[in-house]
Amino acid sequence: MSKHYAVFGHPVAHSLSPLIHLAFGRQTGIAVDYHAIDVASGQFAQTLLDFAERGGAGANVTLPLKQAAFALCDDVTERARRAGAVNTLVRNGETWHGDNTDGVGLVRDLTERHGLDLRARRTLLIGAGGAARGVAPALLDAGIGDLYIVNRTPERADALADALDAPGRVHSRYLTDLATLGEFDLIVNATSAARDGALPILPRSLVGRRCAAVDLSYGEAAIPFLAWARAAGCHDTVDGLGMLVEQAAESFARWHGTRPETDGIYTQLRQRDAVLVTAD
Ligand code: ATR
């Protein structure tokens, strides 16, 4: 039976992952069969089982299924356990092994593509959902300074801070207290707020000298936060396109044993993104 790969999500039709994985396959000479599968949360477990029975050997998982995927795994990597969310599934006999490559993808994009030194950066993480959970452990491992987490629903910020298990270094705060938190060197938007056209109100006082602002989304969804960041004087502004490509390369390496080069497809998607963003 030939091996299949897929990305599961809802909605997922506009996912760039199939394009990225096919490009990696061409580049490495590995025949890649990778499709997007749209599935609502309630049907995810059964759909994943059917996929495995048809020869599904690995999958990416995106919104809103990353926490559900974590629950369906028989074992997970340490970084997925700390995130409580899985974006990469590897079929292991009759079971699923789960990993989370989002955080390492983000750190690689920021440090290697954008040349940012993350060490000791006082960091604000806005959001405490699946995306925030995926990247927070890797940011801590990359050596950032104190991490402050704020979220619309404060209990989720508390839960994430607890799960990160780094007392004294990780702090949860209220969104309404942003004006009292001082200046940051790194601000990460991990909310899906822009998808509802509702960015939280962010005071300029958050922005320190040479502050980097990062939105984990890309395309239109990244525009409001990064526009705020530029206007507020952030030194660097980075969207999530590079992270998307880097997390895909990590997943590809898990499945096929070789890590593809990422600059070619990144440049291609960046040009395409510029066209899409300016199109309307
Ligand atoms: P994801 O995997 O993208 O993180 P998620 O787990 O649904 O998806 O989390 C979405 C994040 O965006 C959450 O932090 C959410 O805040 P809540 O935990 O309060 O729901 C945040 N978010 C979504 N819409 C928002 C809005 N309009 N204003 C502020 N935060 C918002």
PDB file of C-alpha atoms and ligand atoms in Angstrom:
ATOM      1  CA  MET A   1       0.000   0.000   0.000  1.00  0.00           C
ATOM      2  CA  SER A   2       1.447   3.422  -0.922  1.00  0.00           C
ATOM      3  CA  LYS A   3       1.952   5.925   1.878  1.00  0.00           C
ATOM      4  CA  HIS A   4      -0.380   8.901   2.146  1.00  0.00           C
ATOM      5  CA  TYR A   5       0.085  12.185   3.959  1.00  0.00           C
ATOM      6  CA  ALA A   6      -2.457  14.914   4.659  1.00  0.00           C
ATOM      7  CA  VAL A   7      -3.281  18.065   6.552  1.00  0.00           C
ATOM      8  CA  PHE A   8      -6.472  17.936   8.636  1.00  0.00           C
ATOM      9  CA  GLY A   9      -8.292  21.112   9.628  1.00  0.00           C
ATOM     10  CA  HIS A  10     -11.548  23.024   9.403  1.00  0.00           C
ATOM     11  CA  PRO A  11     -11.572  25.004   7.206  1.00  0.00           C
ATOM     12  CA  VAL A  12      -8.502  23.755   5.362  1.00  0.00           C
ATOM     13  CA  ALA A  13      -9.161  24.367   1.653  1.00  0.00           C
ATOM     14  CA  HIS A  14      -6.802  27.375   1.593  1.00  0.00           C
ATOM     15  CA  SER A  15      -3.971  25.594   3.414  1.00  0.00           C
ATOM     16  CA  LEU A  16      -0.574  26.086   1.779  1.00  0.00           C
ATOM     17  CA  SER A  17       0.723  22.820   3.274  1.00  0.00           C
ATOM     18  CA  PRO A  18       0.011  20.599   0.220  1.00  0.00           C
ATOM     19  CA  LEU A  19       1.914  23.026  -2.010  1.00  0.00           C
ATOM     20  CA  ILE A  20       4.836  23.175   0.426  1.00  0.00           C
ATOM     21  CA  HIS A  21       5.085  19.391   0.846  1.00  0.00           C
ATOM     22  CA  LEU A  22       4.878  18.785  -2.901  1.00  0.00           C
ATOM     23  CA  ALA A  23       7.689  21.319  -3.409  1.00  0.00           C
ATOM     24  CA  PHE A  24       9.796  19.565  -0.755  1.00  0.00           C
ATOM     25  CA  GLY A  25       9.103  16.231  -2.494  1.00  0.00           C
ATOM     26  CA  ARG A  26      10.270  17.587  -5.864  1.00  0.00           C
ATOM     27  CA  GLN A  27      13.357  19.063  -4.307  1.00  0.00           C
ATOM     28  CA  THR A  28      14.390  15.879  -2.435  1.00  0.00           C
ATOM     29  CA  GLY A  29      13.279  13.424  -5.135  1.00  0.00           C
ATOM     30  CA  ILE A  30      10.749  11.790  -2.785  1.00  0.00           C
ATOM     31  CA  ALA A  31       7.329  10.978  -4.286  1.00  0.00           C
ATOM     32  CA  VAL A  32       4.889  12.768  -1.960  1.00  0.00           C
ATOM     33  CA  ASP A  33       1.161  12.110  -1.827  1.00  0.00           C
ATOM     34  CA  TYR A  34      -0.234  14.914   0.393  1.00  0.00           C
ATOM     35  CA  HIS A  35      -3.792  16.290   0.477  1.00  0.00           C
ATOM     36  CA  ALA A  36      -5.911  18.644   2.539  1.00  0.00           C
ATOM     37  CA  ILE A  37      -8.779  16.938   4.393  1.00  0.00           C
ATOM     38  CA  ASP A  38     -11.532  19.123   5.818  1.00  0.00           C
ATOM     39  CA  VAL A  39     -13.043  17.606   8.938  1.00  0.00           C
ATOM     40  CA  ALA A  40     -15.089  19.048  11.803  1.00  0.00           C
ATOM     41  CA  SER A  41     -13.946  18.269  15.354  1.00  0.00           C
ATOM     42  CA  GLY A  42     -16.706  15.711  15.963  1.00  0.00           C
ATOM     43  CA  GLN A  43     -15.628  13.538  13.014  1.00  0.00           C
ATOM     44  CA  PHE A  44     -11.876  13.883  13.440  1.00  0.00           C
ATOM     45  CA  ALA A  45     -11.162  10.612  15.307  1.00  0.00           C
ATOM     46  CA  GLN A  46     -13.071   8.471  12.805  1.00  0.00           C
ATOM     47  CA  THR A  47     -11.669  10.289   9.764  1.00  0.00           C
ATOM     48  CA  LEU A  48      -8.142   9.808  11.059  1.00  0.00           C
ATOM     49  CA  LEU A  49      -8.794   6.105  11.572  1.00  0.00           C
ATOM     50  CA  ASP A  50     -10.115   5.747   8.008  1.00  0.00           C
ATOM     51  CA  PHE A  51      -7.057   7.628   6.756  1.00  0.00           C
ATOM     52  CA  ALA A  52      -4.713   5.215   8.584  1.00  0.00           C
ATOM     53  CA  GLU A  53      -6.560   2.228   7.103  1.00  0.00           C
ATOM     54  CA  ARG A  54      -6.061   3.652   3.591  1.00  0.00           C
ATOM     55  CA  GLY A  55      -2.287   3.877   4.156  1.00  0.00           C
ATOM     56  CA  GLY A  56      -2.088   7.215   5.966  1.00  0.00           C
ATOM     57  CA  ALA A  57       1.476   7.325   7.303  1.00  0.00           C
ATOM     58  CA  GLY A  58       1.620  10.866   8.594  1.00  0.00           C
ATOM     59  CA  ALA A  59      -0.424  14.035   8.920  1.00  0.00           C
ATOM     60  CA  ASN A  60      -0.316  17.665   9.851  1.00  0.00           C
ATOM     61  CA  VAL A  61      -3.076  19.035  12.008  1.00  0.00           C
ATOM     62  CA  THR A  62      -4.208  22.631  11.962  1.00  0.00           C
ATOM     63  CA  LEU A  63      -7.063  24.738  13.344  1.00  0.00           C
ATOM     64  CA  PRO A  64      -9.069  23.816  15.341  1.00  0.00           C
ATOM     65  CA  LEU A  65      -7.842  20.250  15.835  1.00  0.00           C
ATOM     66  CA  LYS A  66      -4.396  20.510  17.458  1.00  0.00           C
ATOM     67  CA  GLN A  67      -5.592  19.824  20.980  1.00  0.00           C
ATOM     68  CA  ALA A  68      -7.905  17.023  19.769  1.00  0.00           C
ATOM     69  CA  ALA A  69      -4.954  15.466  17.918  1.00  0.00           C
ATOM     70  CA  PHE A  70      -2.937  15.523  21.139  1.00  0.00           C
ATOM     71  CA  ALA A  71      -5.704  13.551  22.853  1.00  0.00           C
ATOM     72  CA  LEU A  72      -5.771  10.934  20.060  1.00  0.00           C
ATOM     73  CA  CYS A  73      -2.050  10.120  20.263  1.00  0.00           C
ATOM     74  CA  ASP A  74      -0.732   7.076  22.073  1.00  0.00           C
ATOM     75  CA  ASP A  75       2.566   8.780  22.728  1.00  0.00           C
ATOM     76  CA  VAL A  76       3.918  12.270  22.120  1.00  0.00           C
ATOM     77  CA  THR A  77       7.266  14.043  22.122  1.00  0.00           C
ATOM     78  CA  GLU A  78       8.291  16.092  25.132  1.00  0.00           C
ATOM     79  CA  ARG A  79       7.688  19.356  23.221  1.00  0.00           C
ATOM     80  CA  ALA A  80       4.156  18.245  22.236  1.00  0.00           C
ATOM     81  CA  ARG A  81       3.454  17.278  25.839  1.00  0.00           C
ATOM     82  CA  ARG A  82       4.534  20.727  27.044  1.00  0.00           C
ATOM     83  CA  ALA A  83       2.396  22.362  24.343  1.00  0.00           C
ATOM     84  CA  GLY A  84      -0.626  20.121  25.010  1.00  0.00           C
ATOM     85  CA  ALA A  85      -1.123  20.331  21.238  1.00  0.00           C
ATOM     86  CA  VAL A  86       0.013  18.257  18.261  1.00  0.00           C
ATOM     87  CA  ASN A  87       0.571  19.508  14.693  1.00  0.00           C
ATOM     88  CA  THR A  88       2.411  16.450  13.348  1.00  0.00           C
ATOM     89  CA  LEU A  89       1.242  12.840  13.461  1.00  0.00           C
ATOM     90  CA  VAL A  90       3.432   9.865  12.588  1.00  0.00           C
ATOM     91  CA  ARG A  91       1.833   6.428  12.148  1.00  0.00           C
ATOM     92  CA  ASN A  92       3.651   3.887  14.253  1.00  0.00           C
ATOM     93  CA  GLY A  93       2.195   0.417  13.601  1.00  0.00           C
ATOM     94  CA  GLU A  94      -1.358   0.636  14.919  1.00  0.00           C
ATOM     95  CA  THR A  95      -0.919   3.877  16.851  1.00  0.00           C
ATOM     96  CA  TRP A  96      -0.250   7.579  16.347  1.00  0.00           C
ATOM     97  CA  HIS A  97       2.859   9.289  17.606  1.00  0.00           C
ATOM     98  CA  GLY A  98       2.429  13.063  18.062  1.00  0.00           C
ATOM     99  CA  ASP A  99       4.905  15.900  17.759  1.00  0.00           C
ATOM    100  CA  ASN A 100       4.654  19.671  17.676  1.00  0.00           C
ATOM    101  CA  THR A 101       6.976  21.373  15.200  1.00  0.00           C
ATOM    102  CA  ASP A 102       5.371  24.852  15.389  1.00  0.00           C
ATOM    103  CA  GLY A 103       7.655  26.201  18.086  1.00  0.00           C
ATOM    104  CA  VAL A 104      10.882  24.991  16.590  1.00  0.00           C
ATOM    105  CA  GLY A 105       9.651  26.267  13.212  1.00  0.00           C
ATOM    106  CA  LEU A 106       9.017  29.731  14.649  1.00  0.00           C
ATOM    107  CA  VAL A 107      12.377  29.895  16.410  1.00  0.00           C
ATOM    108  CA  ARG A 108      14.224  28.772  13.306  1.00  0.00           C
ATOM    109  CA  ASP A 109      12.439  31.392  11.177  1.00  0.00           C
ATOM    110  CA  LEU A 110      13.149  34.203  13.656  1.00  0.00           C
ATOM    111  CA  THR A 111      16.769  33.336  14.356  1.00  0.00           C
ATOM    112  CA  GLU A 112      17.986  31.987  11.016  1.00  0.00           C
ATOM    113  CA  ARG A 113      15.847  33.710   8.374  1.00  0.00           C
ATOM    114  CA  HIS A 114      15.335  37.012  10.171  1.00  0.00           C
ATOM    115  CA  GLY A 115      18.600  37.037  12.131  1.00  0.00           C
ATOM    116  CA  LEU A 116      16.955  37.876  15.472  1.00  0.00           C
ATOM    117  CA  ASP A 117      18.751  37.043  18.689  1.00  0.00           C
ATOM    118  CA  LEU A 118      15.970  35.937  21.049  1.00  0.00           C
ATOM    119  CA  ARG A 119      18.132  35.533  24.127  1.00  0.00           C
ATOM    120  CA  ALA A 120      17.006  37.485  27.191  1.00  0.00           C
ATOM    121  CA  ARG A 121      14.185  39.214  25.305  1.00  0.00           C
ATOM    122  CA  ARG A 122      11.388  40.241  27.661  1.00  0.00           C
ATOM    123  CA  THR A 123       8.449  38.692  25.820  1.00  0.00           C
ATOM    124  CA  LEU A 124       4.704  39.298  25.652  1.00  0.00           C
ATOM    125  CA  LEU A 125       2.564  36.475  24.288  1.00  0.00           C
ATOM    126  CA  ILE A 126      -0.964  37.551  23.363  1.00  0.00           C
ATOM    127  CA  GLY A 127      -3.276  34.534  23.245  1.00  0.00           C
ATOM    128  CA  ALA A 128      -3.379  31.203  25.031  1.00  0.00           C
ATOM    129  CA  GLY A 129      -5.001  28.847  22.493  1.00  0.00           C
ATOM    130  CA  GLY A 130      -3.452  26.095  20.400  1.00  0.00           C
ATOM    131  CA  ALA A 131      -1.091  28.401  18.513  1.00  0.00           C
ATOM    132  CA  ALA A 132       0.237  30.023  21.694  1.00  0.00           C
ATOM    133  CA  ARG A 133       0.688  26.624  23.339  1.00  0.00           C
ATOM    134  CA  GLY A 134       2.638  25.385  20.341  1.00  0.00           C
ATOM    135  CA  VAL A 135       5.236  28.147  20.396  1.00  0.00           C
ATOM    136  CA  ALA A 136       5.663  29.047  24.090  1.00  0.00           C
ATOM    137  CA  PRO A 137       7.897  26.095  25.100  1.00  0.00           C
ATOM    138  CA  ALA A 138      10.246  26.638  22.158  1.00  0.00           C
ATOM    139  CA  LEU A 139      10.542  30.364  22.916  1.00  0.00           C
ATOM    140  CA  LEU A 140      11.519  29.531  26.497  1.00  0.00           C
ATOM    141  CA  ASP A 141      14.020  26.949  25.254  1.00  0.00           C
ATOM    142  CA  ALA A 142      15.468  29.550  22.860  1.00  0.00           C
ATOM    143  CA  GLY A 143      16.457  31.588  25.902  1.00  0.00           C
ATOM    144  CA  ILE A 144      13.970  34.466  25.964  1.00  0.00           C
ATOM    145  CA  GLY A 145      13.788  36.423  29.213  1.00  0.00           C
ATOM    146  CA  ASP A 146      10.592  36.630  31.242  1.00  0.00           C
ATOM    147  CA  LEU A 147       7.433  35.584  29.410  1.00  0.00           C
ATOM    148  CA  TYR A 148       4.163  37.432  30.078  1.00  0.00           C
ATOM    149  CA  ILE A 149       0.966  35.799  28.777  1.00  0.00           C
ATOM    150  CA  VAL A 150      -2.299  37.708  28.311  1.00  0.00           C
ATOM    151  CA  ASN A 151      -5.540  36.329  26.942  1.00  0.00           C
ATOM    152  CA  ARG A 152      -9.159  37.417  26.489  1.00  0.00           C
ATOM    153  CA  THR A 153     -10.176  34.497  28.723  1.00  0.00           C
ATOM    154  CA  PRO A 154      -7.738  34.902  31.626  1.00  0.00           C
ATOM    155  CA  GLU A 155      -8.154  31.321  32.880  1.00  0.00           C
ATOM    156  CA  ARG A 156      -6.550  30.019  29.693  1.00  0.00           C
ATOM    157  CA  ALA A 157      -3.526  32.288  30.225  1.00  0.00           C
ATOM    158  CA  ASP A 158      -3.248  30.942  33.777  1.00  0.00           C
ATOM    159  CA  ALA A 159      -3.517  27.358  32.533  1.00  0.00           C
ATOM    160  CA  LEU A 160      -0.810  27.892  29.922  1.00  0.00           C
ATOM    161  CA  ALA A 161       1.490  29.576  32.444  1.00  0.00           C
ATOM    162  CA  ASP A 162       0.982  26.607  34.808  1.00  0.00           C
ATOM    163  CA  ALA A 163       1.614  24.064  32.045  1.00  0.00           C
ATOM    164  CA  LEU A 164       4.903  25.752  31.121  1.00  0.00           C
ATOM    165  CA  ASP A 165       6.049  25.051  34.656  1.00  0.00           C
ATOM    166  CA  ALA A 166       8.638  27.802  34.876  1.00  0.00           C
ATOM    167  CA  PRO A 167       7.617  29.775  37.965  1.00  0.00           C
ATOM    168  CA  GLY A 168       9.386  33.116  38.296  1.00  0.00           C
ATOM    169  CA  ARG A 169       9.960  33.233  34.540  1.00  0.00           C
ATOM    170  CA  VAL A 170       6.409  32.887  33.179  1.00  0.00           C
ATOM    171  CA  HIS A 171       3.647  35.242  34.318  1.00  0.00           C
ATOM    172  CA  SER A 172      -0.022  35.468  33.344  1.00  0.00           C
ATOM    173  CA  ARG A 173      -1.623  38.903  33.358  1.00  0.00           C
ATOM    174  CA  TYR A 174      -4.986  40.464  32.371  1.00  0.00           C
ATOM    175  CA  LEU A 175      -5.417  42.018  28.923  1.00  0.00           C
ATOM    176  CA  THR A 176      -6.814  45.055  30.722  1.00  0.00           C
ATOM    177  CA  ASP A 177      -3.477  45.479  32.556  1.00  0.00           C
ATOM    178  CA  LEU A 178      -1.360  45.811  29.397  1.00  0.00           C
ATOM    179  CA  ALA A 179      -0.660  49.489  30.037  1.00  0.00           C
ATOM    180  CA  THR A 180       1.040  48.622  33.334  1.00  0.00           C
ATOM    181  CA  LEU A 181       3.358  45.894  32.073  1.00  0.00           C
ATOM    182  CA  GLY A 182       6.211  48.060  30.815  1.00  0.00           C
ATOM    183  CA  GLU A 183       8.274  47.597  27.653  1.00  0.00           C
ATOM    184  CA  PHE A 184       8.905  44.372  25.771  1.00  0.00           C
ATOM    185  CA  ASP A 185      11.631  43.235  23.372  1.00  0.00           C
ATOM    186  CA  LEU A 186       9.426  40.660  21.662  1.00  0.00           C
ATOM    187  CA  ILE A 187       5.640  40.721  21.218  1.00  0.00           C
ATOM    188  CA  VAL A 188       3.945  37.662  19.721  1.00  0.00           C
ATOM    189  CA  ASN A 189       0.346  37.767  18.539  1.00  0.00           C
ATOM    190  CA  ALA A 190      -1.007  34.221  18.835  1.00  0.00           C
ATOM    191  CA  THR A 191      -4.698  35.169  18.792  1.00  0.00           C
ATOM    192  CA  SER A 192      -7.084  34.484  15.979  1.00  0.00           C
ATOM    193  CA  ALA A 193      -8.710  37.849  16.735  1.00  0.00           C
ATOM    194  CA  ALA A 194      -8.007  39.358  13.311  1.00  0.00           C
ATOM    195  CA  ARG A 195     -10.118  36.627  11.738  1.00  0.00           C
ATOM    196  CA  ASP A 196     -13.105  38.253  13.511  1.00  0.00           C
ATOM    197  CA  GLY A 197     -11.727  41.727  12.705  1.00  0.00           C
ATOM    198  CA  ALA A 198     -11.159  42.423  16.408  1.00  0.00           C
ATOM    199  CA  LEU A 199      -7.564  43.005  17.473  1.00  0.00           C
ATOM    200  CA  PRO A 200      -7.278  43.651  21.233  1.00  0.00           C
ATOM    201  CA  ILE A 201      -6.340  47.254  22.076  1.00  0.00           C
ATOM    202  CA  LEU A 202      -2.581  47.408  22.528  1.00  0.00           C
ATOM    203  CA  PRO A 203      -0.876  50.439  24.084  1.00  0.00           C
ATOM    204  CA  ARG A 204       2.284  51.844  22.501  1.00  0.00           C
ATOM    205  CA  SER A 205       3.973  51.656  25.898  1.00  0.00           C
ATOM    206  CA  LEU A 206       4.512  47.923  25.279  1.00  0.00           C
ATOM    207  CA  VAL A 207       7.103  48.595  22.607  1.00  0.00           C
ATOM    208  CA  GLY A 208      10.697  48.714  23.776  1.00  0.00           C
ATOM    209  CA  ARG A 209      13.735  49.872  21.827  1.00  0.00           C
ATOM    210  CA  ARG A 210      14.448  47.393  18.981  1.00  0.00           C
ATOM    211  CA  CYS A 211      11.302  45.424  19.793  1.00  0.00           C
ATOM    212  CA  ALA A 212      10.343  42.633  17.379  1.00  0.00           C
ATOM    213  CA  ALA A 213       6.653  41.969  16.701  1.00  0.00           C
ATOM    214  CA  VAL A 214       5.582  38.582  15.387  1.00  0.00           C
ATOM    215  CA  ASP A 215       2.164  37.483  14.172  1.00  0.00           C
ATOM    216  CA  LEU A 216       1.766  33.714  13.933  1.00  0.00           C
ATOM    217  CA  SER A 217      -0.681  34.080  11.070  1.00  0.00           C
ATOM    218  CA  TYR A 218       0.132  35.284   7.570  1.00  0.00           C
ATOM    219  CA  GLY A 219      -1.590  37.006   4.674  1.00  0.00           C
ATOM    220  CA  GLU A 220      -4.556  39.226   5.474  1.00  0.00           C
ATOM    221  CA  ALA A 221      -4.921  37.875   9.014  1.00  0.00           C
ATOM    222  CA  ALA A 222      -1.476  39.236   9.948  1.00  0.00           C
ATOM    223  CA  ILE A 223      -2.092  42.759   8.642  1.00  0.00           C
ATOM    224  CA  PRO A 224      -3.855  44.468  11.589  1.00  0.00           C
ATOM    225  CA  PHE A 225      -1.345  43.469  14.277  1.00  0.00           C
ATOM    226  CA  LEU A 226       1.734  44.109  12.148  1.00  0.00           C
ATOM    227  CA  ALA A 227       0.325  47.475  11.031  1.00  0.00           C
ATOM    228  CA  TRP A 228      -0.122  48.375  14.708  1.00  0.00           C
ATOM    229  CA  ALA A 229       3.438  47.185  15.427  1.00  0.00           C
ATOM    230  CA  ARG A 230       4.956  49.342  12.668  1.00  0.00           C
ATOM    231  CA  ALA A 231       2.964  52.388  13.747  1.00  0.00           C
ATOM    232  CA  ALA A 232       3.981  51.813  17.369  1.00  0.00           C
ATOM    233  CA  GLY A 233       7.672  51.805  16.387  1.00  0.00           C
ATOM    234  CA  CYS A 234       8.632  48.111  16.443  1.00  0.00           C
ATOM    235  CA  HIS A 235      12.064  47.564  14.918  1.00  0.00           C
ATOM    236  CA  ASP A 236      11.204  44.223  13.281  1.00  0.00           C
ATOM    237  CA  THR A 237       7.846  42.875  12.107  1.00  0.00           C
ATOM    238  CA  VAL A 238       7.504  39.244  11.070  1.00  0.00           C
ATOM    239  CA  ASP A 239       4.454  37.280   9.973  1.00  0.00           C
ATOM    240  CA  GLY A 240       3.902  33.528  10.252  1.00  0.00           C
ATOM    241  CA  LEU A 241       4.719  32.536   6.678  1.00  0.00           C
ATOM    242  CA  GLY A 242       8.302  31.551   7.481  1.00  0.00           C
ATOM    243  CA  MET A 243       7.149  29.605  10.526  1.00  0.00           C
ATOM    244  CA  LEU A 244       4.662  27.741   8.329  1.00  0.00           C
ATOM    245  CA  VAL A 245       7.415  26.691   5.930  1.00  0.00           C
ATOM    246  CA  GLU A 246       9.834  25.759   8.732  1.00  0.00           C
ATOM    247  CA  GLN A 247       7.316  23.677  10.688  1.00  0.00           C
ATOM    248  CA  ALA A 248       6.477  21.874   7.440  1.00  0.00           C
ATOM    249  CA  ALA A 249      10.178  21.119   6.872  1.00  0.00           C
ATOM    250  CA  GLU A 250      10.398  19.657  10.388  1.00  0.00           C
ATOM    251  CA  SER A 251       7.340  17.476   9.736  1.00  0.00           C
ATOM    252  CA  PHE A 252       8.779  16.388   6.385  1.00  0.00           C
ATOM    253  CA  ALA A 253      12.005  15.378   8.134  1.00  0.00           C
ATOM    254  CA  ARG A 254      10.051  13.307  10.678  1.00  0.00           C
ATOM    255  CA  TRP A 255       8.268  11.400   7.897  1.00  0.00           C
ATOM    256  CA  HIS A 256      10.929  11.064   5.222  1.00  0.00           C
ATOM    257  CA  GLY A 257      14.201  11.225   7.150  1.00  0.00           C
ATOM    258  CA  THR A 258      15.575  14.231   5.283  1.00  0.00           C
ATOM    259  CA  ARG A 259      15.153  17.941   5.987  1.00  0.00           C
ATOM    260  CA  PRO A 260      14.440  19.935   2.823  1.00  0.00           C
ATOM    261  CA  GLU A 261      15.896  23.330   2.031  1.00  0.00           C
ATOM    262  CA  THR A 262      13.235  26.001   2.700  1.00  0.00           C
ATOM    263  CA  ASP A 263      14.360  29.259   1.090  1.00  0.00           C
ATOM    264  CA  GLY A 264      13.071  28.470  -2.410  1.00  0.00           C
ATOM    265  CA  ILE A 265       9.476  27.734  -1.437  1.00  0.00           C
ATOM    266  CA  TYR A 266       9.511  30.578   1.142  1.00  0.00           C
ATOM    267  CA  THR A 267      10.449  33.104  -1.557  1.00  0.00           C
ATOM    268  CA  GLN A 268       7.847  31.685  -3.922  1.00  0.00           C
ATOM    269  CA  LEU A 269       5.079  31.909  -1.293  1.00  0.00           C
ATOM    270  CA  ARG A 270       6.181  35.379  -0.192  1.00  0.00           C
ATOM    271  CA  GLN A 271       5.761  36.646  -3.759  1.00  0.00           C
ATOM    272  CA  ARG A 272       2.377  34.965  -4.011  1.00  0.00           C
ATOM    273  CA  ASP A 273       1.327  36.346  -0.591  1.00  0.00           C
ATOM    274  CA  ALA A 274       2.260  39.873  -1.710  1.00  0.00           C
ATOM    275  CA  VAL A 275       0.047  39.439  -4.762  1.00  0.00           C
ATOM    276  CA  LEU A 276      -2.852  38.078  -2.692  1.00  0.00           C
ATOM    277  CA  VAL A 277      -2.592  40.760  -0.018  1.00  0.00           C
ATOM    278  CA  THR A 278      -2.521  43.633  -2.487  1.00  0.00           C
ATOM    279  CA  ALA A 279      -5.175  42.096  -4.737  1.00  0.00           C
ATOM    280  CA  ASP A 280      -8.249  43.601  -3.089  1.00  0.00           C
TER     281      ASP A 280
HETATM  282  P1  ATR B   1      -5.448  28.855  17.791  1.00  0.00           P
HETATM  283  O1  ATR B   1      -5.089  27.428  17.545  1.00  0.00           O
HETATM  284  O2  ATR B   1      -5.391  29.779  16.605  1.00  0.00           O
HETATM  285  O3  ATR B   1      -4.688  29.412  18.948  1.00  0.00           O
HETATM  286  P2  ATR B   1      -7.711  28.771  19.502  1.00  0.00           P
HETATM  287  O4  ATR B   1      -7.152  27.658  20.323  1.00  0.00           O
HETATM  288  O5  ATR B   1      -9.173  28.809  19.193  1.00  0.00           O
HETATM  289  O6  ATR B   1      -7.007  28.817  18.115  1.00  0.00           O
HETATM  290  O7  ATR B   1      -7.264  30.134  20.198  1.00  0.00           O
HETATM  291  C1  ATR B   1      -7.575  31.379  19.640  1.00  0.00           C
HETATM  292  C2  ATR B   1      -6.902  32.456  20.482  1.00  0.00           C
HETATM  293  O8  ATR B   1      -7.281  33.734  19.999  1.00  0.00           O
HETATM  294  C3  ATR B   1      -7.338  32.423  21.938  1.00  0.00           C
HETATM  295  O9  ATR B   1      -6.286  32.926  22.728  1.00  0.00           O
HETATM  296  C4  ATR B   1      -8.529  33.378  21.907  1.00  0.00           C
HETATM  297  O10 ATR B   1      -8.877  33.929  23.159  1.00  0.00           O
HETATM  298  P3  ATR B   1      -9.892  33.106  24.133  1.00  0.00           P
HETATM  299  O11 ATR B   1      -9.044  32.043  24.789  1.00  0.00           O
HETATM  300  O12 ATR B   1     -10.397  34.136  25.064  1.00  0.00           O
HETATM  301  O13 ATR B   1     -10.963  32.535  23.232  1.00  0.00           O
HETATM  302  C5  ATR B   1      -7.977  34.447  21.027  1.00  0.00           C
HETATM  303  N1  ATR B   1      -9.032  35.265  20.400  1.00  0.00           N
HETATM  304  C6  ATR B   1      -9.887  34.900  19.430  1.00  0.00           C
HETATM  305  N2  ATR B   1     -10.692  35.926  19.071  1.00  0.00           N
HETATM  306  C7  ATR B   1     -10.327  36.987  19.849  1.00  0.00           C
HETATM  307  C8  ATR B   1     -10.761  38.334  19.966  1.00  0.00           C
HETATM  308  N3  ATR B   1     -11.759  38.808  19.207  1.00  0.00           N
HETATM  309  N4  ATR B   1     -10.139  39.123  20.878  1.00  0.00           N
HETATM  310  C9  ATR B   1      -9.148  38.650  21.645  1.00  0.00           C
HETATM  311  N5  ATR B   1      -8.668  37.381  21.596  1.00  0.00           N
HETATM  312  C10 ATR B   1      -9.262  36.559  20.697  1.00  0.00           C
END
